[in-house]
Coordinates of C-alpha atoms in Angstrom, one line a residue:
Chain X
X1 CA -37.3 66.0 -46.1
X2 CA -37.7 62.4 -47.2
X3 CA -39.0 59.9 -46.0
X4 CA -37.8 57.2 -43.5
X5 CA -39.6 54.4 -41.6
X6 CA -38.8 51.5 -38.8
X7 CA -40.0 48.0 -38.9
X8 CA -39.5 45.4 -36.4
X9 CA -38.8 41.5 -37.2
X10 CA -39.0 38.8 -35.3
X11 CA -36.2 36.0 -36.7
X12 CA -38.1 32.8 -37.3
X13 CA -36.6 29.8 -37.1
X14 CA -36.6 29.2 -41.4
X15 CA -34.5 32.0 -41.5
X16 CA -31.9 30.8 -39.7
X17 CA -29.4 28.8 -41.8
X18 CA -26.9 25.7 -40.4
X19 CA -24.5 28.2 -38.8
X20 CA -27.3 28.9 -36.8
X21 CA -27.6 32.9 -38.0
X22 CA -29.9 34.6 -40.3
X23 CA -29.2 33.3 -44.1
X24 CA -27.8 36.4 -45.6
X25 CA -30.5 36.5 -48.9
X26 CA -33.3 37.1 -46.0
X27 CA -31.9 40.4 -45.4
X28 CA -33.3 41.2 -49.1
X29 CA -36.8 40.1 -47.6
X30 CA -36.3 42.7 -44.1
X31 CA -35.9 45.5 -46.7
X32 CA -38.6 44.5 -48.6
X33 CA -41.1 43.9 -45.2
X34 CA -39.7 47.9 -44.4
X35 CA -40.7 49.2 -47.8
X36 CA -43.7 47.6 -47.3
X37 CA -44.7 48.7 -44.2
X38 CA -43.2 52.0 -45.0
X39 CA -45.8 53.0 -48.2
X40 CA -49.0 51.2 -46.0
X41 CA -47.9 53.9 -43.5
X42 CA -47.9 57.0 -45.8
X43 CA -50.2 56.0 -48.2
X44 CA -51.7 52.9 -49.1
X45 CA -50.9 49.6 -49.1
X46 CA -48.4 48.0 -52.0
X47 CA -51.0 45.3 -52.5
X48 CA -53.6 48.5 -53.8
X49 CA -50.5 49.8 -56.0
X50 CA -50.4 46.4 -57.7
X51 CA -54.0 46.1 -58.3
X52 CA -53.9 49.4 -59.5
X53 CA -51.3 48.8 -62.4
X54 CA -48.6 50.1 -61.1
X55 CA -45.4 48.2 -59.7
X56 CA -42.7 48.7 -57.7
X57 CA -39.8 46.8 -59.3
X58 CA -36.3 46.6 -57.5
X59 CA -33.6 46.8 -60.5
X60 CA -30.1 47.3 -58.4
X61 CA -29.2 46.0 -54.3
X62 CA -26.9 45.6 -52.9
X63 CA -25.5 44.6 -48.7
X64 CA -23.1 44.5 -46.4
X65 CA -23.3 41.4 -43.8
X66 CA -21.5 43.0 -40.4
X67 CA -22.7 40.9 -37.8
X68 CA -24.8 38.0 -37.6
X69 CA -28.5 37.6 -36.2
X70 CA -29.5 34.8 -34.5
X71 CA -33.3 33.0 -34.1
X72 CA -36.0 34.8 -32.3
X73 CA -33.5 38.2 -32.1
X74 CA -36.0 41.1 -32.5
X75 CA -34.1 43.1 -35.4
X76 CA -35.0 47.1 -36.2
X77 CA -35.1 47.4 -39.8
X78 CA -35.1 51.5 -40.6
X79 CA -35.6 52.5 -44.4
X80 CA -34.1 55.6 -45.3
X81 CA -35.6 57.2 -48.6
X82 CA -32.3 58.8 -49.9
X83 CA -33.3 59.6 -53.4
X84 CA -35.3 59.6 -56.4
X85 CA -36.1 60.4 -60.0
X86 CA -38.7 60.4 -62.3
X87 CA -39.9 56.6 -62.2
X88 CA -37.4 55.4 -59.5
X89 CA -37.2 55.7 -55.8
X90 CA -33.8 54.6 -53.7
X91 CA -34.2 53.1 -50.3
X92 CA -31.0 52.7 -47.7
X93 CA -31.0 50.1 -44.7
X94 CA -30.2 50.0 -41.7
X95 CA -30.5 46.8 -39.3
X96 CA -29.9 46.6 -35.8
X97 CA -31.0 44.8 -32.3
X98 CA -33.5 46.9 -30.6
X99 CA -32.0 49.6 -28.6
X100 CA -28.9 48.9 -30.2
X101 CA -27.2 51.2 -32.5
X102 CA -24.5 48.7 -34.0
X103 CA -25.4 47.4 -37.7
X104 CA -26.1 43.7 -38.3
X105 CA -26.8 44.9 -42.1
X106 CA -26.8 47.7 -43.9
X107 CA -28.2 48.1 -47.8
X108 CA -29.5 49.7 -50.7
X109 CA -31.9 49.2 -53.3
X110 CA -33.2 50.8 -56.3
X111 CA -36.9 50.5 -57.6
X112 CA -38.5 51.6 -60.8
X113 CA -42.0 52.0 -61.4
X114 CA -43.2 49.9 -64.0
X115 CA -46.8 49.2 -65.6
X116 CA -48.5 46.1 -65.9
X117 CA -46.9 45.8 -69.4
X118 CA -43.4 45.9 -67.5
X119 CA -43.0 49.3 -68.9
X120 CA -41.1 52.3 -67.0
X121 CA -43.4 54.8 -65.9
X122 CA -43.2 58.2 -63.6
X123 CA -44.0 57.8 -60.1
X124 CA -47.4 58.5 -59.3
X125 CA -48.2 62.4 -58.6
X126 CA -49.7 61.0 -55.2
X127 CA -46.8 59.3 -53.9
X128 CA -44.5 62.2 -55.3
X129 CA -46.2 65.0 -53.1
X130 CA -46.5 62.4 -50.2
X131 CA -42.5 62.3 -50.3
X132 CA -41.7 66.2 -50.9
X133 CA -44.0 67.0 -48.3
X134 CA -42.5 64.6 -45.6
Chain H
X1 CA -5.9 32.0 -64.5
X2 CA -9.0 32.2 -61.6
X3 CA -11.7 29.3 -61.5
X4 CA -15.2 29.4 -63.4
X5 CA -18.8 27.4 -63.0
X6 CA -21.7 27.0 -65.0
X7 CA -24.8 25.5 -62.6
X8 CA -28.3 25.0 -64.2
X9 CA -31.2 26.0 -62.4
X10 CA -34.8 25.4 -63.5
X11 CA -37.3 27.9 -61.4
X12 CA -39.0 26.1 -58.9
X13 CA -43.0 27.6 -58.1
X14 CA -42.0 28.4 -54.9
X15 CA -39.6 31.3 -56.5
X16 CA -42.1 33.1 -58.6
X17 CA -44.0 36.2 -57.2
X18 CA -47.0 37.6 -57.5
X19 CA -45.8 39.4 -60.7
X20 CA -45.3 35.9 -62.3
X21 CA -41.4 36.6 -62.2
X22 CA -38.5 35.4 -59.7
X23 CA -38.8 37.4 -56.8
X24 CA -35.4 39.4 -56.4
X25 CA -34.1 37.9 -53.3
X26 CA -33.8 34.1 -55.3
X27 CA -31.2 35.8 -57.2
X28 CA -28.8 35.8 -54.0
X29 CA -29.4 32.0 -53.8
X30 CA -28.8 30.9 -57.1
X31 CA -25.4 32.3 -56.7
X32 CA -24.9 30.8 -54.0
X33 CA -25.8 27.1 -55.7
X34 CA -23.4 28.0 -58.3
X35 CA -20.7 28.5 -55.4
X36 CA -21.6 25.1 -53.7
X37 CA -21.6 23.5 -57.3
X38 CA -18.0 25.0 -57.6
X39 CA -16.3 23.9 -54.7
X40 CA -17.5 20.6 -54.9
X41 CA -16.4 20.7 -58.5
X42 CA -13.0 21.4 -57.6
X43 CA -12.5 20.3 -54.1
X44 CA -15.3 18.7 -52.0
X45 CA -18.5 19.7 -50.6
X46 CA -18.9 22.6 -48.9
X47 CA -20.8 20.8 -46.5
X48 CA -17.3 18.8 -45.6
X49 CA -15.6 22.2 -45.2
X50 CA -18.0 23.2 -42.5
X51 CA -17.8 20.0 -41.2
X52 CA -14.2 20.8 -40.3
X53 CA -14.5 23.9 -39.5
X54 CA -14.0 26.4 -42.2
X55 CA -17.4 28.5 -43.1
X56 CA -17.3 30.9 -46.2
X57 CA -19.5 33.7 -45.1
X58 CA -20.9 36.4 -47.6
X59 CA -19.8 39.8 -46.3
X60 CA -20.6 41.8 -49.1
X61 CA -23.3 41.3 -52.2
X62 CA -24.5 43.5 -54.9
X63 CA -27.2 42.5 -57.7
X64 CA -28.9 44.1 -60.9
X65 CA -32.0 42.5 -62.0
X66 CA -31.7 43.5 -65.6
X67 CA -34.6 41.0 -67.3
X68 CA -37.3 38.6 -65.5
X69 CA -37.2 35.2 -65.6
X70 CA -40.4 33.4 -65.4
X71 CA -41.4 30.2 -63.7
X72 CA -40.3 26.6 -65.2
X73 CA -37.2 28.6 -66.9
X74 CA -34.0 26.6 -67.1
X75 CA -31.4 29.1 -66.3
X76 CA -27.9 29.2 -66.3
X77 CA -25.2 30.6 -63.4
X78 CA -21.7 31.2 -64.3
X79 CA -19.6 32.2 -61.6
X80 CA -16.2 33.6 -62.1
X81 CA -14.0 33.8 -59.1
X82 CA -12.5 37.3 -59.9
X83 CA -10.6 38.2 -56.9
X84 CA -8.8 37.0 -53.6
X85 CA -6.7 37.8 -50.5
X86 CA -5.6 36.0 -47.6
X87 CA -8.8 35.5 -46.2
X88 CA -11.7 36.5 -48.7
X89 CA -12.9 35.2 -52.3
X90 CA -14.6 37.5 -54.6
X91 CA -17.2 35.9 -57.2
X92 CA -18.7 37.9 -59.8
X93 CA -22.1 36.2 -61.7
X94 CA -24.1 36.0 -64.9
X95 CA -27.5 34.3 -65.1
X96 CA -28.8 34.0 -68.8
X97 CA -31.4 31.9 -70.0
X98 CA -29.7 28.4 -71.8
X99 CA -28.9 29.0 -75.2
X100 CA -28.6 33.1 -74.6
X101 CA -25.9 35.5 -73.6
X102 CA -28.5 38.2 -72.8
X103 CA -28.2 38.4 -68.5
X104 CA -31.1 38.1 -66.8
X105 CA -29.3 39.1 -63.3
X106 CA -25.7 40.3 -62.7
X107 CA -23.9 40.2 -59.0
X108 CA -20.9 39.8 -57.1
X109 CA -20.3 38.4 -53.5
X110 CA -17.5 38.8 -51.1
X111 CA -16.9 35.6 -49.4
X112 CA -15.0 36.2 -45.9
X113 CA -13.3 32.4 -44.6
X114 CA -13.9 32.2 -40.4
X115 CA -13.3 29.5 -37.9
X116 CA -16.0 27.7 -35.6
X117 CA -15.3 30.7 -33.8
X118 CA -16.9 33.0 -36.4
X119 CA -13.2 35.0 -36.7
X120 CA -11.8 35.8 -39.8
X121 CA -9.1 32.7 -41.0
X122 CA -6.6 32.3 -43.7
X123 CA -8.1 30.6 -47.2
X124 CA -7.3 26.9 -46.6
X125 CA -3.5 26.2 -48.6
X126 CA -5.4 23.2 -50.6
X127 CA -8.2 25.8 -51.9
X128 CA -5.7 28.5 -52.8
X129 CA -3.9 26.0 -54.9
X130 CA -6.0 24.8 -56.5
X131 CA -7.2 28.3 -57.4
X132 CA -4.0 29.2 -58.5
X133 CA -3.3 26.8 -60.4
X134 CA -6.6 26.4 -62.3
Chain Z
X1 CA -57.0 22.2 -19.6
X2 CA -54.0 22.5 -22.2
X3 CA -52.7 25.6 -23.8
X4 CA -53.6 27.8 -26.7
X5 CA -51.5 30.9 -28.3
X6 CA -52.3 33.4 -30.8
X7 CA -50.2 34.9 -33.1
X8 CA -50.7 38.1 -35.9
X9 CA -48.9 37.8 -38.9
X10 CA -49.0 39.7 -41.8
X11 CA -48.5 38.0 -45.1
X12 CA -45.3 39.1 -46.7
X13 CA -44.6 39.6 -50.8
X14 CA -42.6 36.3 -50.6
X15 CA -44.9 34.3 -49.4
X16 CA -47.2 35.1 -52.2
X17 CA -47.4 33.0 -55.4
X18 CA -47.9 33.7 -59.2
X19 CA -52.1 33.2 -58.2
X20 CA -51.4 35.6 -55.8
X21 CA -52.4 33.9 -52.8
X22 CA -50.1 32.7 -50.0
X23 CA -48.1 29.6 -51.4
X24 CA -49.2 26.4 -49.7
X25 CA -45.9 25.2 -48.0
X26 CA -46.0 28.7 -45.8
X27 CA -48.7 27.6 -43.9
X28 CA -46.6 25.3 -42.0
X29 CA -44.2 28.4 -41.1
X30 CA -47.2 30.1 -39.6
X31 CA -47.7 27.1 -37.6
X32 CA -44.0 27.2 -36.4
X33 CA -44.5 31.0 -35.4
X34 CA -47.3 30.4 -33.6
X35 CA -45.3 27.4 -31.4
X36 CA -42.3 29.7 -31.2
X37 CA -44.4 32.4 -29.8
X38 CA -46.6 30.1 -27.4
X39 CA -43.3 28.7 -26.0
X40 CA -41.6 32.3 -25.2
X41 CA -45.4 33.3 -23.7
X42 CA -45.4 30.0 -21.7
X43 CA -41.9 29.4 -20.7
X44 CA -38.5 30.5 -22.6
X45 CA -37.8 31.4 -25.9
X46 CA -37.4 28.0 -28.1
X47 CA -33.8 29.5 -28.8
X48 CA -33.0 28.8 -25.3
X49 CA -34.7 25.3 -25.3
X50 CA -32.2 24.4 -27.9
X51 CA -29.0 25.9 -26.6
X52 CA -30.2 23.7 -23.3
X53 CA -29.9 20.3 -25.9
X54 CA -33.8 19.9 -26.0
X55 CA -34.9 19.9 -29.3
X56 CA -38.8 19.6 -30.8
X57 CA -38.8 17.9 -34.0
X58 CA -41.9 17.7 -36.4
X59 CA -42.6 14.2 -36.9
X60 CA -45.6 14.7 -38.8
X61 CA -47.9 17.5 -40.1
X62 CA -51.8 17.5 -41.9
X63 CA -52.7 21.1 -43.4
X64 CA -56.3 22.0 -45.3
X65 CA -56.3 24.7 -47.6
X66 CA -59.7 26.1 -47.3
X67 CA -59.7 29.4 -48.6
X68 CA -56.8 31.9 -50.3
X69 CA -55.2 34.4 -48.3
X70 CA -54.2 37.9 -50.2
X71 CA -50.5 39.4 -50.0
X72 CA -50.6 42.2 -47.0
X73 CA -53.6 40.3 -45.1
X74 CA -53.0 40.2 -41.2
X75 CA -53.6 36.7 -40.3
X76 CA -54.4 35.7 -36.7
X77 CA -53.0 31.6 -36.4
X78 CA -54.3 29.9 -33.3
X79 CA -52.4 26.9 -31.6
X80 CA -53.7 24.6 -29.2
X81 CA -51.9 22.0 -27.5
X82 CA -54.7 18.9 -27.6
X83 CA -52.6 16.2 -26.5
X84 CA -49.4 15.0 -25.2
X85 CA -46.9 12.1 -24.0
X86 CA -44.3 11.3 -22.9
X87 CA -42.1 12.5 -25.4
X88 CA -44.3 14.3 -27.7
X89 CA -47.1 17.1 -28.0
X90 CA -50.0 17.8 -30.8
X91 CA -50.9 21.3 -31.6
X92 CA -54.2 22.0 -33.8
X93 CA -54.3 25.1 -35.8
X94 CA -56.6 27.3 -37.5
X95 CA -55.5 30.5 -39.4
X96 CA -58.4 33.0 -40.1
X97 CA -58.5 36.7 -41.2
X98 CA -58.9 39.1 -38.1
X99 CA -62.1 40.2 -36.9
X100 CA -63.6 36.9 -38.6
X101 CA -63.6 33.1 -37.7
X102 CA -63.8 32.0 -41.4
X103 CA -60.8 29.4 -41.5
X104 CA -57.9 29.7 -45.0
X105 CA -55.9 27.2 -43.5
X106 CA -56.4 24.3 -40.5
X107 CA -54.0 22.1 -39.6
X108 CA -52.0 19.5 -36.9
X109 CA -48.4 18.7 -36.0
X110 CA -47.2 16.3 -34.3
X111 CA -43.5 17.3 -32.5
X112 CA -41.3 14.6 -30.4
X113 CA -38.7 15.9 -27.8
X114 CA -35.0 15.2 -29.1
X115 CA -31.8 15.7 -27.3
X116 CA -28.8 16.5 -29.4
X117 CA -27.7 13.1 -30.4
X118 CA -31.6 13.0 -32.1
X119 CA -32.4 10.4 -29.7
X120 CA -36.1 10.8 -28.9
X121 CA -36.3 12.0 -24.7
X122 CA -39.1 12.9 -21.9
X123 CA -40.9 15.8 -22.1
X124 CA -38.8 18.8 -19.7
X125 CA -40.7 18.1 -16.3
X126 CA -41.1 22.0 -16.5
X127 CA -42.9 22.1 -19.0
X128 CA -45.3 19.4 -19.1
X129 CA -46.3 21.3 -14.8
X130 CA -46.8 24.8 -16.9
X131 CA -49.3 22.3 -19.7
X132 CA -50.8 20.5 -16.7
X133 CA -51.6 23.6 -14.9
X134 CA -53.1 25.6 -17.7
Chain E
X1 CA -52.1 1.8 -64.1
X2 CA -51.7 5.4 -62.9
X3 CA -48.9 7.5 -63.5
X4 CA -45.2 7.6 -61.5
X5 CA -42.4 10.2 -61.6
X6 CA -39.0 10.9 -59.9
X7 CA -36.8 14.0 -59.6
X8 CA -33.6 14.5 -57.6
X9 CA -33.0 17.2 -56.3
X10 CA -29.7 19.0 -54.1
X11 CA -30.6 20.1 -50.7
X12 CA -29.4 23.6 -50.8
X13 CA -27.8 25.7 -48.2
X14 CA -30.9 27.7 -47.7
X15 CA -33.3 24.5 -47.6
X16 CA -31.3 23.1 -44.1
X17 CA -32.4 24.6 -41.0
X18 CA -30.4 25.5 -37.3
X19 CA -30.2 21.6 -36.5
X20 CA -28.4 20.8 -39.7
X21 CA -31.1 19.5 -41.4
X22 CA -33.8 20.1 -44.0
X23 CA -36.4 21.9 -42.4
X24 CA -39.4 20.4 -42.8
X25 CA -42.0 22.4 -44.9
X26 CA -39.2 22.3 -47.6
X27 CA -40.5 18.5 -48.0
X28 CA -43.9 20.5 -49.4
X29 CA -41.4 22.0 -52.3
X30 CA -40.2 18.9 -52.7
X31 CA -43.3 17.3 -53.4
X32 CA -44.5 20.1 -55.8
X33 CA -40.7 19.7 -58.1
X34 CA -41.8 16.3 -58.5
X35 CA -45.2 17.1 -59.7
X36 CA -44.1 20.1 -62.3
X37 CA -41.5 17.7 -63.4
X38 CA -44.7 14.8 -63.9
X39 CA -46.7 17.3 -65.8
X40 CA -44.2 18.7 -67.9
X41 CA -43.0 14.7 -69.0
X42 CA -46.1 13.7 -69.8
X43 CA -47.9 16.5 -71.3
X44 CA -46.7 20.4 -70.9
X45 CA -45.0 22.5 -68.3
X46 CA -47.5 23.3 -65.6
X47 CA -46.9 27.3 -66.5
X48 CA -48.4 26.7 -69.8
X49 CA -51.4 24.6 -68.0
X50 CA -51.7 27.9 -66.0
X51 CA -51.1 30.5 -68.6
X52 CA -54.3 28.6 -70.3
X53 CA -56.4 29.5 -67.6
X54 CA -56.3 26.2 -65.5
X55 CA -55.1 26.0 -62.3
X56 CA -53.7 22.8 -59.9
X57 CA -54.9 23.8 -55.8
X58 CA -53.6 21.7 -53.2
X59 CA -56.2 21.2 -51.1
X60 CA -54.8 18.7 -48.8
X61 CA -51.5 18.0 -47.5
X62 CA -50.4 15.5 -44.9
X63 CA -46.2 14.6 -44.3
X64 CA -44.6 11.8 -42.2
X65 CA -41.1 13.0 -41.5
X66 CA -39.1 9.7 -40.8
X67 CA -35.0 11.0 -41.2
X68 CA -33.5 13.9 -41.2
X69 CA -31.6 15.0 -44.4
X70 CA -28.8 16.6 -44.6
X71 CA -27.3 19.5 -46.7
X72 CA -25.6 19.3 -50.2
X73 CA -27.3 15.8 -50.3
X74 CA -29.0 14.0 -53.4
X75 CA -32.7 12.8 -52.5
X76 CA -35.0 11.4 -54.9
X77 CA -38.5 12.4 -54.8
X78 CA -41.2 9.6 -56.3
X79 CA -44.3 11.0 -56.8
X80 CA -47.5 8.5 -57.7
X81 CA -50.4 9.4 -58.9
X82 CA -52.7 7.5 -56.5
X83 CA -55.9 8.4 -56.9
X84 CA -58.5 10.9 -59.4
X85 CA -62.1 12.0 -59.7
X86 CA -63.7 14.6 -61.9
X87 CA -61.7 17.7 -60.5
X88 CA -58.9 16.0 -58.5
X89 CA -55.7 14.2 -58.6
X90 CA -54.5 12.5 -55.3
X91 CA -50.3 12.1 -55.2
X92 CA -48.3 9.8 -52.8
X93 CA -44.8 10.7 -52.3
X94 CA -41.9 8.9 -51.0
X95 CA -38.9 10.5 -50.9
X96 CA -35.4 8.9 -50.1
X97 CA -31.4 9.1 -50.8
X98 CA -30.1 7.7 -53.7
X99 CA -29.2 4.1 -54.2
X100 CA -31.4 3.7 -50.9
X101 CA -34.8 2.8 -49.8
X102 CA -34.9 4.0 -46.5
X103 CA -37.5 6.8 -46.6
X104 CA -36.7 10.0 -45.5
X105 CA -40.4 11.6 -45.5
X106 CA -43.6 10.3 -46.9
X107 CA -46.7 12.3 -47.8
X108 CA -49.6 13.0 -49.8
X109 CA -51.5 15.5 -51.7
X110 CA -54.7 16.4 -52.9
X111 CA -55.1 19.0 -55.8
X112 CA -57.8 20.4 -57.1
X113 CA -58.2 21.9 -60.7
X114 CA -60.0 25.6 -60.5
X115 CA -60.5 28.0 -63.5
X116 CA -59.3 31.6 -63.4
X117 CA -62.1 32.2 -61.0
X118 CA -61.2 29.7 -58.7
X119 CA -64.0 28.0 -59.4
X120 CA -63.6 23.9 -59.7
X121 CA -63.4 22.7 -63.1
X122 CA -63.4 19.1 -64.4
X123 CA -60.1 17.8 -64.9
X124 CA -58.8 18.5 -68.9
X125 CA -60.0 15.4 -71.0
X126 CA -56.4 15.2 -72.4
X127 CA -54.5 15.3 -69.2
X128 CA -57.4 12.6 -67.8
X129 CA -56.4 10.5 -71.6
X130 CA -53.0 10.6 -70.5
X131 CA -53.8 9.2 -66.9
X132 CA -55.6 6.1 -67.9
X133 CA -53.7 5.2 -70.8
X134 CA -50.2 4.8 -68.5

């Protein structure tokens, strides 16, 4: 089974545009914060991977804006690992209000491994057995 | 034939990542400067549409971050309104570098109008003209 | 004796800059977390505040950068309230690593109590008794 | 005499906060366009200064916020160069619509010039020529 993982936000006050609700580009961010959060929790954190040589780089996304959040709204960001290939890994989003079930946002993105040249590379073994195992 | 808009863009600090590149998520917002250039090409500023009462919310986006684009850059976003309906405007982008057709990012936005109320509203008669007739 | 608040955060991706370290201008975010925070711990969530016509505007701000602070780090950002009056309060704030009392960042702002026309106005009675009592 | 710069810049969408206005660490952007577009008018884009191993820190920042601004507005940041020693330029900003004097937020910097190590360096002799002979 893959992998999946739930990270909770707190909407700050930056993120919150003139119509008073969550600017729709911070959504990017939430994915990115459960991603991050997400490989800290099964392996290490994304910070090591950099240092390391080896980058996550996102190359498609893409959202659908349902409902708006508004300032200091605790959100539930869940990222779904749905697929992946040789030296990319595909994440889908879901975000909600704590014990709520209705989507504010949902999403997807694609990432590619890359080297510090900015080259494709294969995932690393690690992180491949980390994710087959789950 | 549908309405186009070429904004410039020079990459501010402030959008570069730890990779040296524009993080993804700018990419939503420099669409969204080459909207607000647009209709206050055409029409007026989008800041005097909310004023009375019409907001142009992003319901849907997609992106693909094809090359990077590194700090100090001077970009270029074209929009191209591609689609419409009775209530929604559909832009499609292209940012290049000046001087270069190769895209650094592709993307498209579904733009959905609403009232003060935050419900869906007919395109305002003045806006579809002149997109029409354009 | 007046009131102090602490406040975790964990320093995202996009707060990080092409040295790596958290970009300067974030630093007054933190800050406004850690007010948001205090006032929801104190009193009512600053959401509410606003919705009531009380706004707190920054009327002026001092940071020192003292040392970088790494993407991923948990950062623990400590607001105290040293003064008040009438119609305005000062918070002091250091940010340090957890488990150390090294400071990156210290800083001050000075807020003034608004209503909605932007007119400045008293400080609620509320909550100048919850300060007093502390 | 020491050296002066201006830049204009758009409030964006994303720059204005819940009350309609431009949420104040933005001013700290705003103050850093007007310093890469100093640099990169009187000697070279601040990349290439960084991409040659020397760095600009802000060490010190303190803002006076005096009016709000508003959204799709034109402000004009002018940024002085007020102050140097051996390691550090000190830069006043005022910043205010156009065709107006009224300031909208004052402030000041003070940058320091590191190495790749982060170590303080002296500031380069040519950028230092170019100083004094304004």
């Amino acid at each position: 089974m893959l992998s999946s993982h739930q990270t909770k936000i707190r909407v700050r006050y930056r993120d919150v545009d003139r119509m008073g609700v969550v600017y729709h580009a911070n959504y990017l961010d939430y994915f990115e914060w459960a991603r991050s959060d997400w490989i800290r929790a099964i392996w290490k954190s994304y910070r090591d991977l950099e240092d390391s040589g080896i980058f996550m780089v996102v190359t498609e996304a893409s959202l659908k804006f349902i409902r708006p959040a508004q300032f200091d709204e605790e959100l539930v960001v869940t990222a779904n690992l749905t697929d992946w290939g040789s030296s990319r890994i595909v994440f889908n989003y879901i975000i909600t209000r704590q014990a709520s079930e209705v989507p504010i946002c949902t999403g997807s993105t694609t990432l590619c491994f890359v080297n510090t040249a900015g080259r494709p590379m294969r995932m690393p073994e690690h992180l491949k057995a980390l994710i087959v195992s789950e």
